[in-house]
GROMACS .gro file of C-alpha atoms in nm:
model
  256
    1MET     CA    1   2.099   1.279  -0.102
    2PRO     CA    2   2.326   1.250   0.204
    3LYS     CA    3   2.589   1.515   0.273
    4THR     CA    4   2.837   1.249   0.377
    5PRO     CA    5   2.967   1.005   0.114
    6ASP     CA    6   2.879   0.645   0.204
    7TYR     CA    7   2.653   0.774   0.481
    8PHE     CA    8   2.424   0.470   0.455
    9ALA     CA    9   2.696   0.209   0.409
   10GLY     CA   10   2.667  -0.049   0.686
   11LYS     CA   11   2.362   0.116   0.843
   12THR     CA   12   2.042  -0.085   0.880
   13ILE     CA   13   1.684  -0.014   0.780
   14ILE     CA   14   1.372  -0.219   0.849
   15ILE     CA   15   1.111  -0.192   0.575
   16THR     CA   16   0.763  -0.335   0.619
   17GLY     CA   17   0.558  -0.408   0.309
   18ALA     CA   18   0.885  -0.488   0.130
   19ALA     CA   19   0.746  -0.760  -0.096
   20SER     CA   20   0.619  -0.521  -0.363
   21GLY     CA   21   0.538  -0.165  -0.465
   22ILE     CA   22   0.686   0.124  -0.268
   23GLY     CA   23   0.835  -0.106  -0.004
   24ARG     CA   24   1.032  -0.309  -0.258
   25ALA     CA   25   1.142  -0.002  -0.453
   26THR     CA   26   1.268   0.162  -0.134
   27ALA     CA   27   1.450  -0.154  -0.029
   28LEU     CA   28   1.640  -0.160  -0.358
   29ILE     CA   29   1.725   0.210  -0.331
   30PHE     CA   30   1.875   0.159   0.016
   31ALA     CA   31   2.062  -0.143  -0.116
   32ARG     CA   32   2.209   0.081  -0.388
   33VAL     CA   33   2.373   0.294  -0.118
   34LYS     CA   34   2.504  -0.016   0.062
   35ALA     CA   35   2.265  -0.021   0.356
   36ASN     CA   36   2.163  -0.345   0.525
   37VAL     CA   37   1.795  -0.401   0.453
   38VAL     CA   38   1.556  -0.601   0.670
   39CYS     CA   39   1.268  -0.687   0.438
   40ALA     CA   40   0.944  -0.770   0.618
   41ASP     CA   41   0.612  -0.867   0.465
   42ILE     CA   42   0.331  -1.117   0.504
   43ASP     CA   43   0.400  -1.227   0.144
   44GLU     CA   44   0.671  -1.488   0.192
   45ASN     CA   45   0.760  -1.536  -0.174
   46GLY     CA   46   0.757  -1.165  -0.248
   47VAL     CA   47   0.981  -1.070   0.042
   48LYS     CA   48   1.229  -1.345  -0.047
   49GLU     CA   49   1.242  -1.213  -0.401
   50THR     CA   50   1.313  -0.861  -0.275
   51ALA     CA   51   1.595  -0.991  -0.057
   52GLU     CA   52   1.742  -1.184  -0.351
   53LYS     CA   53   1.746  -0.867  -0.559
   54ILE     CA   54   1.925  -0.683  -0.279
   55ASN     CA   55   2.186  -0.956  -0.244
   56ALA     CA   56   2.240  -0.948  -0.620
   57ILE     CA   57   2.324  -0.577  -0.594
   58GLY     CA   58   2.587  -0.664  -0.335
   59SER     CA   59   2.416  -0.543  -0.018
   60GLN     CA   60   2.300  -0.750   0.277
   61ALA     CA   61   1.935  -0.843   0.321
   62LEU     CA   62   1.729  -1.030   0.574
   63ALA     CA   63   1.389  -1.160   0.458
   64LEU     CA   64   1.125  -1.197   0.729
   65THR     CA   65   0.771  -1.321   0.682
   66ILE     CA   66   0.586  -1.101   0.931
   67ASP     CA   67   0.225  -1.004   0.994
   68VAL     CA   68   0.254  -0.644   1.116
   69THR     CA   69  -0.089  -0.663   1.284
   70LYS     CA   70   0.057  -0.904   1.542
   71ARG     CA   71   0.251  -0.728   1.817
   72GLY     CA   72   0.456  -1.035   1.912
   73ALA     CA   73   0.560  -1.098   1.551
   74VAL     CA   74   0.670  -0.735   1.517
   75ARG     CA   75   0.879  -0.757   1.834
   76ASP     CA   76   1.045  -1.066   1.688
   77MET     CA   77   1.110  -0.876   1.363
   78VAL     CA   78   1.299  -0.601   1.543
   79GLN     CA   79   1.496  -0.846   1.756
   80LEU     CA   80   1.595  -1.050   1.450
   81ALA     CA   81   1.711  -0.731   1.281
   82ILE     CA   82   1.924  -0.640   1.581
   83ASP     CA   83   2.060  -0.993   1.608
   84GLY     CA   84   2.144  -0.996   1.239
   85PHE     CA   85   2.302  -0.654   1.195
   86GLY     CA   86   2.381  -0.529   1.545
   87THR     CA   87   2.167  -0.218   1.537
   88VAL     CA   88   1.876  -0.055   1.356
   89HIS     CA   89   1.908   0.303   1.236
   90PHE     CA   90   1.597   0.350   1.024
   91LEU     CA   91   1.240   0.220   1.003
   92PHE     CA   92   1.011   0.262   0.702
   93ASN     CA   93   0.655   0.150   0.767
   94SER     CA   94   0.532   0.094   0.413
   95ALA     CA   95   0.283  -0.187   0.481
   96GLY     CA   96  -0.074  -0.073   0.430
   97ALA     CA   97  -0.382  -0.106   0.212
   98ALA     CA   98  -0.742   0.006   0.172
   99ILE     CA   99  -0.841  -0.364   0.195
  100ARG     CA  100  -1.137  -0.294  -0.036
  101ARG     CA  101  -1.333   0.003  -0.164
  102ALA     CA  102  -1.667   0.077   0.003
  103LYS     CA  103  -1.912   0.364   0.027
  104PHE     CA  104  -1.941   0.509   0.376
  105LEU     CA  105  -2.268   0.334   0.468
  106GLU     CA  106  -2.123   0.003   0.347
  107ILE     CA  107  -1.826   0.009   0.588
  108ASP     CA  108  -1.889  -0.276   0.829
  109ASP     CA  109  -1.703  -0.373   1.144
  110ASP     CA  110  -1.485  -0.626   0.967
  111LEU     CA  111  -1.364  -0.380   0.701
  112PHE     CA  112  -1.309  -0.103   0.954
  113ASP     CA  113  -1.119  -0.325   1.196
  114ARG     CA  114  -0.901  -0.484   0.929
  115THR     CA  115  -0.819  -0.143   0.781
  116PHE     CA  116  -0.715   0.002   1.118
  117ASP     CA  117  -0.532  -0.315   1.219
  118LEU     CA  118  -0.312  -0.305   0.909
  119ASN     CA  119  -0.259   0.066   0.865
  120VAL     CA  120  -0.264   0.195   1.224
  121LYS     CA  121  -0.157  -0.097   1.442
  122GLY     CA  122   0.080  -0.203   1.164
  123THR     CA  123   0.253   0.132   1.210
  124LEU     CA  124   0.217   0.160   1.589
  125TYR     CA  125   0.366  -0.182   1.667
  126PRO     CA  126   0.693  -0.141   1.470
  127MET     CA  127   0.748   0.204   1.616
  128GLN     CA  128   0.693   0.082   1.971
  129ALA     CA  129   0.918  -0.219   1.910
  130VAL     CA  130   1.213  -0.028   1.764
  131LEU     CA  131   1.203   0.296   1.965
  132PRO     CA  132   1.361   0.160   2.287
  133HIS     CA  133   1.657   0.042   2.081
  134MET     CA  134   1.685   0.373   1.895
  135LEU     CA  135   1.656   0.569   2.218
  136GLY     CA  136   1.938   0.363   2.365
  137ASN     CA  137   2.152   0.466   2.067
  138LYS     CA  138   2.023   0.825   2.078
  139PHE     CA  139   1.961   0.801   1.705
  140GLY     CA  140   1.683   0.686   1.477
  141VAL     CA  141   1.470   0.795   1.183
  142ILE     CA  142   1.118   0.663   1.132
  143VAL     CA  143   0.925   0.722   0.810
  144ASN     CA  144   0.559   0.620   0.794
  145MET     CA  145   0.332   0.582   0.493
  146GLY     CA  146   0.043   0.827   0.505
  147SER     CA  147  -0.180   0.911   0.212
  148MET     CA  148  -0.322   1.211   0.032
  149SER     CA  149  -0.660   1.060   0.123
  150HIS     CA  150  -0.636   1.192   0.479
  151ARG     CA  151  -0.672   1.544   0.335
  152ARG     CA  152  -0.959   1.453   0.102
  153GLY     CA  153  -1.151   1.212   0.327
  154GLY     CA  154  -1.198   0.935   0.071
  155PRO     CA  155  -1.566   1.014  -0.005
  156GLY     CA  156  -1.756   0.744  -0.188
  157SER     CA  157  -1.486   0.479  -0.179
  158SER     CA  158  -1.247   0.484   0.116
  159VAL     CA  159  -1.343   0.691   0.421
  160HIS     CA  160  -1.219   0.401   0.635
  161TYR     CA  161  -0.877   0.412   0.471
  162ALA     CA  162  -0.855   0.792   0.483
  163ALA     CA  163  -0.937   0.785   0.854
  164ALA     CA  164  -0.669   0.523   0.919
  165LYS     CA  165  -0.408   0.723   0.732
  166GLY     CA  166  -0.513   1.035   0.919
  167ALA     CA  167  -0.435   0.845   1.237
  168VAL     CA  168  -0.093   0.749   1.099
  169VAL     CA  169  -0.006   1.110   1.014
  170THR     CA  170  -0.118   1.232   1.356
  171MET     CA  171   0.062   0.951   1.539
  172THR     CA  172   0.382   1.029   1.347
  173MET     CA  173   0.366   1.393   1.450
  174GLY     CA  174   0.313   1.297   1.814
  175VAL     CA  175   0.605   1.053   1.820
  176ALA     CA  176   0.830   1.306   1.648
  177ARG     CA  177   0.755   1.576   1.901
  178GLU     CA  178   0.772   1.344   2.203
  179PHE     CA  179   1.120   1.219   2.120
  180ALA     CA  180   1.267   1.518   1.933
  181THR     CA  181   1.527   1.590   2.204
  182GLN     CA  182   1.642   1.228   2.218
  183GLY     CA  183   1.792   1.183   1.872
  184ILE     CA  184   1.475   1.056   1.704
  185ARG     CA  185   1.313   1.199   1.393
  186ALA     CA  186   0.975   1.082   1.262
  187LEU     CA  187   0.814   1.180   0.932
  188SER     CA  188   0.536   1.063   0.707
  189ILE     CA  189   0.481   1.069   0.333
  190SER     CA  190   0.134   1.130   0.191
  191PRO     CA  191   0.134   1.022  -0.172
  192GLY     CA  192  -0.130   1.068  -0.435
  193PRO     CA  193  -0.189   0.775  -0.672
  194ILE     CA  194   0.123   0.564  -0.725
  195ARG     CA  195   0.162   0.287  -0.982
  196THR     CA  196   0.163  -0.015  -0.748
  197PRO     CA  197  -0.052  -0.327  -0.689
  198PHE     CA  198  -0.253  -0.113  -0.439
  199GLN     CA  199  -0.543  -0.033  -0.672
  200ALA     CA  200  -0.595  -0.391  -0.786
  201ALA     CA  201  -0.573  -0.519  -0.429
  202ALA     CA  202  -0.843  -0.271  -0.325
  203SER     CA  203  -1.062  -0.370  -0.623
  204SER     CA  204  -1.061  -0.015  -0.757
  205SER     CA  205  -1.287   0.015  -1.062
  206PRO     CA  206  -1.140   0.142  -1.391
  207GLU     CA  207  -1.365   0.446  -1.355
  208LEU     CA  208  -1.225   0.527  -1.012
  209VAL     CA  209  -0.867   0.484  -1.129
  210GLN     CA  210  -0.942   0.722  -1.418
  211ARG     CA  211  -1.079   0.977  -1.170
  212PHE     CA  212  -0.752   0.959  -0.980
  213LEU     CA  213  -0.557   1.020  -1.301
  214ASP     CA  214  -0.781   1.304  -1.416
  215ASP     CA  215  -0.713   1.492  -1.091
  216VAL     CA  216  -0.334   1.483  -1.136
  217PRO     CA  217  -0.211   1.786  -1.333
  218MET     CA  218   0.096   1.590  -1.446
  219LYS     CA  219  -0.145   1.337  -1.603
  220ARG     CA  220   0.038   1.032  -1.475
  221PHE     CA  221   0.064   0.820  -1.165
  222GLY     CA  222   0.374   0.839  -0.953
  223GLU     CA  223   0.631   0.561  -0.959
  224PRO     CA  224   0.730   0.366  -0.646
  225GLU     CA  225   1.092   0.471  -0.692
  226GLU     CA  226   0.991   0.838  -0.664
  227ILE     CA  227   0.868   0.769  -0.312
  228GLY     CA  228   1.168   0.554  -0.228
  229GLU     CA  229   1.412   0.831  -0.318
  230LEU     CA  230   1.224   1.063  -0.081
  231VAL     CA  231   1.252   0.808   0.200
  232LEU     CA  232   1.628   0.797   0.138
  233PHE     CA  233   1.653   1.176   0.162
  234MET     CA  234   1.442   1.187   0.479
  235CYS     CA  235   1.669   0.936   0.648
  236SER     CA  236   1.989   1.110   0.539
  237ASP     CA  237   2.212   1.362   0.712
  238ALA     CA  238   2.094   1.622   0.459
  239CYS     CA  239   1.755   1.629   0.632
  240GLU     CA  240   1.844   1.656   1.000
  241PHE     CA  241   1.616   1.949   1.094
  242MET     CA  242   1.302   1.792   0.948
  243THR     CA  243   1.066   1.604   1.177
  244ALA     CA  244   0.692   1.580   1.259
  245ASP     CA  245   0.594   1.671   0.901
  246THR     CA  246   0.411   1.485   0.627
  247VAL     CA  247   0.529   1.542   0.271
  248TYR     CA  248   0.270   1.539  -0.008
  249VAL     CA  249   0.385   1.376  -0.332
  250ASN     CA  250   0.101   1.388  -0.580
  251GLY     CA  251   0.191   1.545  -0.913
  252GLY     CA  252  -0.008   1.852  -0.813
  253GLY     CA  253  -0.330   1.670  -0.736
  254GLY     CA  254  -0.386   1.329  -0.588
  255TRP     CA  255  -0.761   1.291  -0.542
  256ARG     CA  256  -0.848   0.974  -0.355
   0.00000   0.00000   0.00000
């Protein structure tokens, strides 16, 4: 939690992937502390619903239907956020997916390209779009969504996804170190299995989901809110010496 009362009040965060799962949970947590929340997602109905929930809490939200794999659309997202709230203090790149499960020899060009477009370019583009603004303010915190899979490699089901998330973790570390003297912090979170629409969207089999669960000593999946609270801490003034790291949140396991 922040050291300063009302630290987040009136500050602005952009959250990609805000229509559901970790992105939505994090958006609502930032709304709880009175931040302005720019909700971005390709799911128009979902992102509008997230914004409505934020407005109901009493915070300000901007709902944007954005494809994060399109550089021009991402530039527009950042400009609309600045136009709407004056400045952007925080960026949480939550958008990402395994697209679909596949054994290594079944990974074709289409699956590989789509996975890297969403997870890697979908993280690169928002960072490149918002960093000039943050550098001008000499302040900014960027949190990117990694995955425990980058440590395990995703054998048998998601090497493509693990490789993409490995790129995200490495890119985060590079950005953090490049801009560390200019008021910018950059961190990533590498979760184990979290209870979100992710598994269904990737067509994970019941057997695979059970393997994930069996590997977690706590014998449960994480909840989206447990990641969202960590994002809040990372962005706060209680975490000012932390940058370039990835934090593993996996109940003691997190096979993927």
